[in-house]
CSV table of C-alpha atoms and ligand atoms in Angstrom, one decimal:
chain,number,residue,atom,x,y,z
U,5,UNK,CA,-40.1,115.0,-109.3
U,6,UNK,CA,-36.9,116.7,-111.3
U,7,UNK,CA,-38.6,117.3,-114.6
U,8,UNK,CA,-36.2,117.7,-117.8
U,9,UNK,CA,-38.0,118.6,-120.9
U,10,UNK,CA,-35.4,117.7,-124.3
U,11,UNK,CA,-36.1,119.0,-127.6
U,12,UNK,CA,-37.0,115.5,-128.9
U,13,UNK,CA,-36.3,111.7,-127.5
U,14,UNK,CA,-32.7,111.4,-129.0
U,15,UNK,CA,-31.8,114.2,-126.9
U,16,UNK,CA,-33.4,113.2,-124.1
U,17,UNK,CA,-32.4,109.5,-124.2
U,18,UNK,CA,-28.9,110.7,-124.5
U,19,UNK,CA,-29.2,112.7,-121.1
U,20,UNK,CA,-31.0,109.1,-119.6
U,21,UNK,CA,-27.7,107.5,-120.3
U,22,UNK,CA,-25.8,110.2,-118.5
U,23,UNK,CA,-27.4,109.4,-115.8
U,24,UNK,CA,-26.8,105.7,-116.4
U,25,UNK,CA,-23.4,106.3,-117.4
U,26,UNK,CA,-22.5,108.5,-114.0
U,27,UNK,CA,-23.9,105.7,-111.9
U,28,UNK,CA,-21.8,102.9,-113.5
U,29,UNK,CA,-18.5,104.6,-113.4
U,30,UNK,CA,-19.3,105.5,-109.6
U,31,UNK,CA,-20.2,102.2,-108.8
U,32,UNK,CA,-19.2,99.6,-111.2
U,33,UNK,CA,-21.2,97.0,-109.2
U,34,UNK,CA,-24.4,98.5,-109.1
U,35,UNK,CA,-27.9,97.0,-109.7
U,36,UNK,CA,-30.0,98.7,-112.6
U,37,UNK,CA,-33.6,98.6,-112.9
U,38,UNK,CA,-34.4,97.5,-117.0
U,39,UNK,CA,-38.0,98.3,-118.6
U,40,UNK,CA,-39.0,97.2,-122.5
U,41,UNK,CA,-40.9,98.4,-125.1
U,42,UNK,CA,-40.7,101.6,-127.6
U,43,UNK,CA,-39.5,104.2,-124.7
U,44,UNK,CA,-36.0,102.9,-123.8
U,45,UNK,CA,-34.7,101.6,-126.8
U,46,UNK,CA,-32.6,104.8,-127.8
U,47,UNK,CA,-31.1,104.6,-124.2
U,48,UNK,CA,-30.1,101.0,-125.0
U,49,UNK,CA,-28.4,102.3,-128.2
U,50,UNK,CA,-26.5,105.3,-126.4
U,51,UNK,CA,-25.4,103.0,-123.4
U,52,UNK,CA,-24.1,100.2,-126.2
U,53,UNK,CA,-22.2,103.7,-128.2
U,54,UNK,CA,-21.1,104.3,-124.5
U,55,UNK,CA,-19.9,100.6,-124.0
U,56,UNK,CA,-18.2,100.4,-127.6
U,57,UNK,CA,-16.7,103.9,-127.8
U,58,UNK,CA,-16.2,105.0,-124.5
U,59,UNK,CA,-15.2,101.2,-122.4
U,60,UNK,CA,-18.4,101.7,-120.1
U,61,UNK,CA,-17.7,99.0,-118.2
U,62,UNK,CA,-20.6,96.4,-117.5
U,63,UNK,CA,-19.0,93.9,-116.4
U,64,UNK,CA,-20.1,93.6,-112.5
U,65,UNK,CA,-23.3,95.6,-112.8
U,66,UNK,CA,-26.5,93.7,-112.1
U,67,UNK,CA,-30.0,94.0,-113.8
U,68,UNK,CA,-33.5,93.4,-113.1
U,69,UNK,CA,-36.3,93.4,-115.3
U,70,UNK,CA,-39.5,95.1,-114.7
U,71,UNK,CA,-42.0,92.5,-116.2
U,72,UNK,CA,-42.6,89.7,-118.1
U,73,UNK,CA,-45.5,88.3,-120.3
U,74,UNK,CA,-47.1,85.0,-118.5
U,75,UNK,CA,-46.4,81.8,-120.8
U,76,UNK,CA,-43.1,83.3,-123.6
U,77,UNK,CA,-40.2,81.4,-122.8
U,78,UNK,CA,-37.2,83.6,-123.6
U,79,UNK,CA,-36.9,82.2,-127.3
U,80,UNK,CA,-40.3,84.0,-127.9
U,81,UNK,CA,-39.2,87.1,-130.4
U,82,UNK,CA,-41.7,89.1,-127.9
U,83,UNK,CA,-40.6,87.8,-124.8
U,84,UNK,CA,-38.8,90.8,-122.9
U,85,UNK,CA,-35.7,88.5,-121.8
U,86,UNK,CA,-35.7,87.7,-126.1
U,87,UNK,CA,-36.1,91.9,-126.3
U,88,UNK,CA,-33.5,92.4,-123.7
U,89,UNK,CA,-30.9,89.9,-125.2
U,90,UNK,CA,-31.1,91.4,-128.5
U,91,UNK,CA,-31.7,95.2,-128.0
U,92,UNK,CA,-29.1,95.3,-125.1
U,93,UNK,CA,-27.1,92.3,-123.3
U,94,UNK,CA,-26.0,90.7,-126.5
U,95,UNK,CA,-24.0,94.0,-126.9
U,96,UNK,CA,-22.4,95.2,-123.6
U,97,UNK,CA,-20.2,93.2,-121.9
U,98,UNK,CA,-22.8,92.3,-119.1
U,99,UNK,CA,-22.4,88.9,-117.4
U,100,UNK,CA,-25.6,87.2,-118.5
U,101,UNK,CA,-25.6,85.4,-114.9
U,102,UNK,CA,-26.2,88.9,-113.7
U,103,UNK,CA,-29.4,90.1,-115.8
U,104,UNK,CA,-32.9,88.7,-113.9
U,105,UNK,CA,-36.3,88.7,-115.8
U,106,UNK,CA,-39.1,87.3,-114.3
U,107,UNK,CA,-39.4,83.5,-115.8
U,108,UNK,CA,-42.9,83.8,-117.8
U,109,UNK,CA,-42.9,80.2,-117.6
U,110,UNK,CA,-43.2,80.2,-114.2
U,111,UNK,CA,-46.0,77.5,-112.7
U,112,UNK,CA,-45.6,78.6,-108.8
U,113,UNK,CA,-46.2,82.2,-109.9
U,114,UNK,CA,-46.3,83.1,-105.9
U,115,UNK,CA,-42.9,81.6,-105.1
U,116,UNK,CA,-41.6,82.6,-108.3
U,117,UNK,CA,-42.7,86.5,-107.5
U,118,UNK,CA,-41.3,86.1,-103.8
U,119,UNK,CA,-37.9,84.6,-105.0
U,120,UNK,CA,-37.8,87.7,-107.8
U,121,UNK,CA,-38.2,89.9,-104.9
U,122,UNK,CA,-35.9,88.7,-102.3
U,123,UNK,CA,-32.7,88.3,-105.4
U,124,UNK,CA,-33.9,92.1,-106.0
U,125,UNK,CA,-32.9,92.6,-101.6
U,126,UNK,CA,-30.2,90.0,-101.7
U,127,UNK,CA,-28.6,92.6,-104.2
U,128,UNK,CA,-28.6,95.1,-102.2
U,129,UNK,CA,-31.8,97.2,-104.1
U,130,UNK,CA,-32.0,98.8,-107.5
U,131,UNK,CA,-30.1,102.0,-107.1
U,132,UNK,CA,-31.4,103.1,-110.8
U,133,UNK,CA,-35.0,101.7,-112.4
U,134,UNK,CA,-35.6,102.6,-115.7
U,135,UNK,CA,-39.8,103.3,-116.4
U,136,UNK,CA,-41.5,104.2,-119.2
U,137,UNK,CA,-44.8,104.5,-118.9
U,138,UNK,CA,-48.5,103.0,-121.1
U,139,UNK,CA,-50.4,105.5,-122.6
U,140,UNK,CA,-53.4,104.1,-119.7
U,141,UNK,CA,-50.5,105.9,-117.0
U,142,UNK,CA,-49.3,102.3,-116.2
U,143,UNK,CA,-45.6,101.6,-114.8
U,144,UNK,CA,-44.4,97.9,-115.2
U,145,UNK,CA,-47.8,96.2,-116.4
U,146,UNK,CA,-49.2,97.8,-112.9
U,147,UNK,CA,-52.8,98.9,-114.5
U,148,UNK,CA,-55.0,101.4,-113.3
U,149,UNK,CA,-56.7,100.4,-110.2
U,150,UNK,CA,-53.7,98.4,-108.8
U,151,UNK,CA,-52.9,98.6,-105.3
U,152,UNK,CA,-49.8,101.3,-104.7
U,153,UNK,CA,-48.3,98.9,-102.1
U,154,UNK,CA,-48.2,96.1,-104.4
U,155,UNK,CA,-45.2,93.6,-105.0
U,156,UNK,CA,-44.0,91.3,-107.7
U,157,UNK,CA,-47.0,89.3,-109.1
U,158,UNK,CA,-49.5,87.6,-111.1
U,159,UNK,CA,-51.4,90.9,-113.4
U,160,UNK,CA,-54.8,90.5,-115.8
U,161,UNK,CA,-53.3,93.3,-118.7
U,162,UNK,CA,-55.8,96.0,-119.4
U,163,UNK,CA,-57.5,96.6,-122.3
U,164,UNK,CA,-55.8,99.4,-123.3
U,165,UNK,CA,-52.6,97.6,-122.9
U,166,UNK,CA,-53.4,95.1,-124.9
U,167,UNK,CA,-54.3,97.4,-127.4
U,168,UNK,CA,-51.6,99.1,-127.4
U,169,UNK,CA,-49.2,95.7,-127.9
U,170,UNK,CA,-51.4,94.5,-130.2
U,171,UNK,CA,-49.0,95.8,-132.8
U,172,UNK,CA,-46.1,93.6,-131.8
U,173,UNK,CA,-47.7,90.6,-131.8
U,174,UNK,CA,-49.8,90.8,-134.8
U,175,UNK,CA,-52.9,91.4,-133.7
U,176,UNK,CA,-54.5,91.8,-129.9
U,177,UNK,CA,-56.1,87.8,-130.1
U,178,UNK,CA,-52.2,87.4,-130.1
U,179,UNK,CA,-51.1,89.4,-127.0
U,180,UNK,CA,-51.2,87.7,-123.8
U,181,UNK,CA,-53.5,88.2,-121.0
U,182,UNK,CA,-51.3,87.7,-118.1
U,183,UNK,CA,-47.9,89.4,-117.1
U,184,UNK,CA,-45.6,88.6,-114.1
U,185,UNK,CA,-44.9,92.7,-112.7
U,186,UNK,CA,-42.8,94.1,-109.7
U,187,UNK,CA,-45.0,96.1,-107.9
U,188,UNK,CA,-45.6,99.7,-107.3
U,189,UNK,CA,-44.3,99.0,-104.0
U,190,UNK,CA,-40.9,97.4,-105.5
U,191,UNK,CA,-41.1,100.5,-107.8
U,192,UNK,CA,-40.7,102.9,-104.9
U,193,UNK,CA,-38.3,101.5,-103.1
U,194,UNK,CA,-35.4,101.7,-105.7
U,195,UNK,CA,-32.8,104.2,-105.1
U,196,UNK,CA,-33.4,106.5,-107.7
U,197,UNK,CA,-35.9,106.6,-110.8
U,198,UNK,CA,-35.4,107.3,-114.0
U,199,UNK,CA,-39.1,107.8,-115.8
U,200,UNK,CA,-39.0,108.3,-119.5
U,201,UNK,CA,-42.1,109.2,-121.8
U,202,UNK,CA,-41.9,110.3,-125.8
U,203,UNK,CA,-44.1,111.0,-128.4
U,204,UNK,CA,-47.6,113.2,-128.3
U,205,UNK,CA,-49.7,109.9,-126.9
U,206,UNK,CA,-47.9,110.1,-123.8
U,207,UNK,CA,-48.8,113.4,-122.9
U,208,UNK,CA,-51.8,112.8,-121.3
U,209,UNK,CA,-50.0,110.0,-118.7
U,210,UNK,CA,-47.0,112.6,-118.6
U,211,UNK,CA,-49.6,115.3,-117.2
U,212,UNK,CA,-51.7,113.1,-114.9
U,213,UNK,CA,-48.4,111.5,-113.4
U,214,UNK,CA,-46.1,114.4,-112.4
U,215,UNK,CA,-49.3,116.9,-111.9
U,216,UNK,CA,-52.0,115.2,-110.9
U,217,UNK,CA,-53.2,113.3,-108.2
U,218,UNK,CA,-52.0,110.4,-106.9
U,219,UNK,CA,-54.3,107.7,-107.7
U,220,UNK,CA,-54.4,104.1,-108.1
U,221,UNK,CA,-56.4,104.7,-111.4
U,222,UNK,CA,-53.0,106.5,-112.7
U,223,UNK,CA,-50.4,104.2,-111.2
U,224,UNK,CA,-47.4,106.3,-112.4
U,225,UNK,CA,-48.5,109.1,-110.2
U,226,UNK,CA,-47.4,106.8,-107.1
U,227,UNK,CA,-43.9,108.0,-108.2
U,228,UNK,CA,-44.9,111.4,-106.7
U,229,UNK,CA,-44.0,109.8,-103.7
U,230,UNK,CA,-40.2,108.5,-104.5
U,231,UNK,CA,-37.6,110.1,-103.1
U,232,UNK,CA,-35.7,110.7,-106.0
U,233,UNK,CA,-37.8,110.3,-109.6
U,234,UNK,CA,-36.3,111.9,-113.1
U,235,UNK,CA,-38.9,112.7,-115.7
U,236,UNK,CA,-37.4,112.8,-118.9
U,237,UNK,CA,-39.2,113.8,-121.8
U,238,UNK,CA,-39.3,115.1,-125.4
U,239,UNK,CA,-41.4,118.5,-126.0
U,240,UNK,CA,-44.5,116.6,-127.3
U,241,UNK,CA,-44.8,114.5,-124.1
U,242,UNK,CA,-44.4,117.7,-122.1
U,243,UNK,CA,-46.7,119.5,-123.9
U,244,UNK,CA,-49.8,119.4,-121.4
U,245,UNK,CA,-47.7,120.5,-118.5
U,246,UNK,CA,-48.7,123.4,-116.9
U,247,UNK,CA,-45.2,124.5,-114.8
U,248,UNK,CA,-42.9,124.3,-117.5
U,249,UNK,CA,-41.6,127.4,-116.7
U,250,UNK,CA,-40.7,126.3,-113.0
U,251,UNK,CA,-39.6,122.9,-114.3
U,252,UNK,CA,-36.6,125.1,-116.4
U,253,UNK,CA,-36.2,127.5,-113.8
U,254,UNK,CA,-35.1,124.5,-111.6
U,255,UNK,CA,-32.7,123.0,-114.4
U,256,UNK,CA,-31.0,126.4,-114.8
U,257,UNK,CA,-30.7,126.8,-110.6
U,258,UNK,CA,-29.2,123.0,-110.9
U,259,UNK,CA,-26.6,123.6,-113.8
U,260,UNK,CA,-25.3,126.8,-111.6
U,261,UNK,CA,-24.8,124.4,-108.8
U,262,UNK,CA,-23.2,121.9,-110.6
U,263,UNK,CA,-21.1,124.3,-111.9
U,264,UNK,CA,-20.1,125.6,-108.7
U,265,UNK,CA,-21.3,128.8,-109.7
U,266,UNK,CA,-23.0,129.5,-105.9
U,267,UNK,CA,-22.9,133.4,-105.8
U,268,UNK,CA,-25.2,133.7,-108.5
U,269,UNK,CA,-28.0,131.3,-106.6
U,270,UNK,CA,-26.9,133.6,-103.8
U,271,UNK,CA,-25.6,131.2,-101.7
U,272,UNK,CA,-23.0,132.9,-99.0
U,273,UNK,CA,-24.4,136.4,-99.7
U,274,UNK,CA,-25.2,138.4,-96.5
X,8,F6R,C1,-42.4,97.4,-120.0
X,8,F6R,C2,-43.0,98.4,-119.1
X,8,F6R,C3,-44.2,99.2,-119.6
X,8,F6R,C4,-43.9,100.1,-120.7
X,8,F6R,C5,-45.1,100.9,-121.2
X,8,F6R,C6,-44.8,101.8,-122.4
X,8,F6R,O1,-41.3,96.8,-119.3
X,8,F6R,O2,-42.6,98.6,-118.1
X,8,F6R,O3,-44.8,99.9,-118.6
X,8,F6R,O4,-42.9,101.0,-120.3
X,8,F6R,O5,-46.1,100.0,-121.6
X,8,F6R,O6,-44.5,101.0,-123.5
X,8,F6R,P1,-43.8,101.7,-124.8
X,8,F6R,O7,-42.5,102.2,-124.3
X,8,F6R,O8,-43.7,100.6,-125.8
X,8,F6R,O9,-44.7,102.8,-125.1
């Protein structure tokens, strides 16, 4: 995993939508994995600045949504296609035809899970998935203990997880106990990844998913495996990493090669 430590999430949100940004403007049409919640809404806001100020254009790309809570329809202020809508697609000039959310009104949750995944292949793949990640080291609403091959499905939320929403919906009697997720499997297969964590009660997940082992009780750790992951984070989600220093010395030999600057890597020396 390519780990970028920012001085704090503004800074490192703003390099998420770099990456964002660079993808778009290469391929106009491509399809772009959304996740909810706390983590990417200053990546929202930079990629509506970048929309509004800068004509990123929106128009053809195509979006797919990690998750969904079982039984909020999308009028539900904490249903995540009500979250998407108003923190995002209300404010780019995305086609709404072209944004997918798992329907958490679903009644065939199997079908409905099948169909999610085979629009996600009919696409053509998500060449960029956004992913934050629960303070319990989940991606999606894939809690610890689920398989790593897993697909789009039917998920009991954790505890912690519920917990942790509690303070969205007024109190954890109030959160639901069911959530339609892509899969860890799903997860791995998209093109690129880019995995976002803020804030000193991430640390802990930051740690046990880009140094640890992977693990099913740590289901972020799975992206160890990906081909190409991006860790972004802000210093105090960092913090408990131990190669730091490595993780900059990479950054620095990156920059030189973006910069074309090959004899100081000592490329083409004798
Ligand atoms: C939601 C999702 C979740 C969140 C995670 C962290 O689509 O994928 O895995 O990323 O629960 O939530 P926040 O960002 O609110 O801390």
């Amino acid at each position: 995993m390519r780990v970028i430590i920012e001085p704090d999430s503004a800074a490192a949100s703003r390099r998420a939508a770099c990456f964002v940004a660079e993808l778009v403007r290469k391929k106009p049409e491509c399809v772009l994995g959304m996740a909810t919640g706390s983590t990417p809404l200053l990546l929202y806001q930079e990629m509506i600045r970048l929309h509004r100020e800068e004509g990123l254009d929106f128009s053809h790309v195509k979006t797919f949504n990690l998750d969904e809570y079982v039984g909020l329809g999308p009028a539900h202020p904490q249903s995540y296609r009500f979250f998407m809508n108003q923190n995002l697609f209300s404010q780019i000039n995305i086609d709404p035809n072209h944004t997918h959310i798992p329907d958490g009104r679903a009644l065939d949750f199997e079908a409905h899970c099948r169909l999610y995944e085979q629009k996600i292949k009919d696409a053509g793949g998500i060449d960029l998935q956004i992913l934050g990640v629960g303070s319990d080291g989940h991606i999606a609403f894939n809690e610890p203990g689920s398989s790593l091959g897993s697909r789009t499905r039917l998920k009991t939320l954790a505890s912690e997880t519920i917990r942790d929403n509690a303070r969205y919906f007024g109190g954890e009697d109030k959160v639901p106990r069911l959530a339609i997720t892509m899969g860890i499997g799903t997860i791995l297969e998209s093109h690129r990844c880019l995995f976002l964590a803020f804030g000193p009660h991430k640390a802990t997940a930051v740690r046990d998913t880009v140094e640890g082992p992977i693990t099913a009780q740590v289901t972020a750790s799975a992206l160890q495996l990906h081909r190409e992951v991006i860790g972004l984070f802000d210093e105090a989600a960092a913090r408990l990493l131990v190669r730091r220093d490595y993780y900059a010395e990479v950054e620095i030999s990156q920059s030189l090669l973006e910069q074309g600057r090959h004899r100081e890597l000592g490329i083409g020396g004798v």
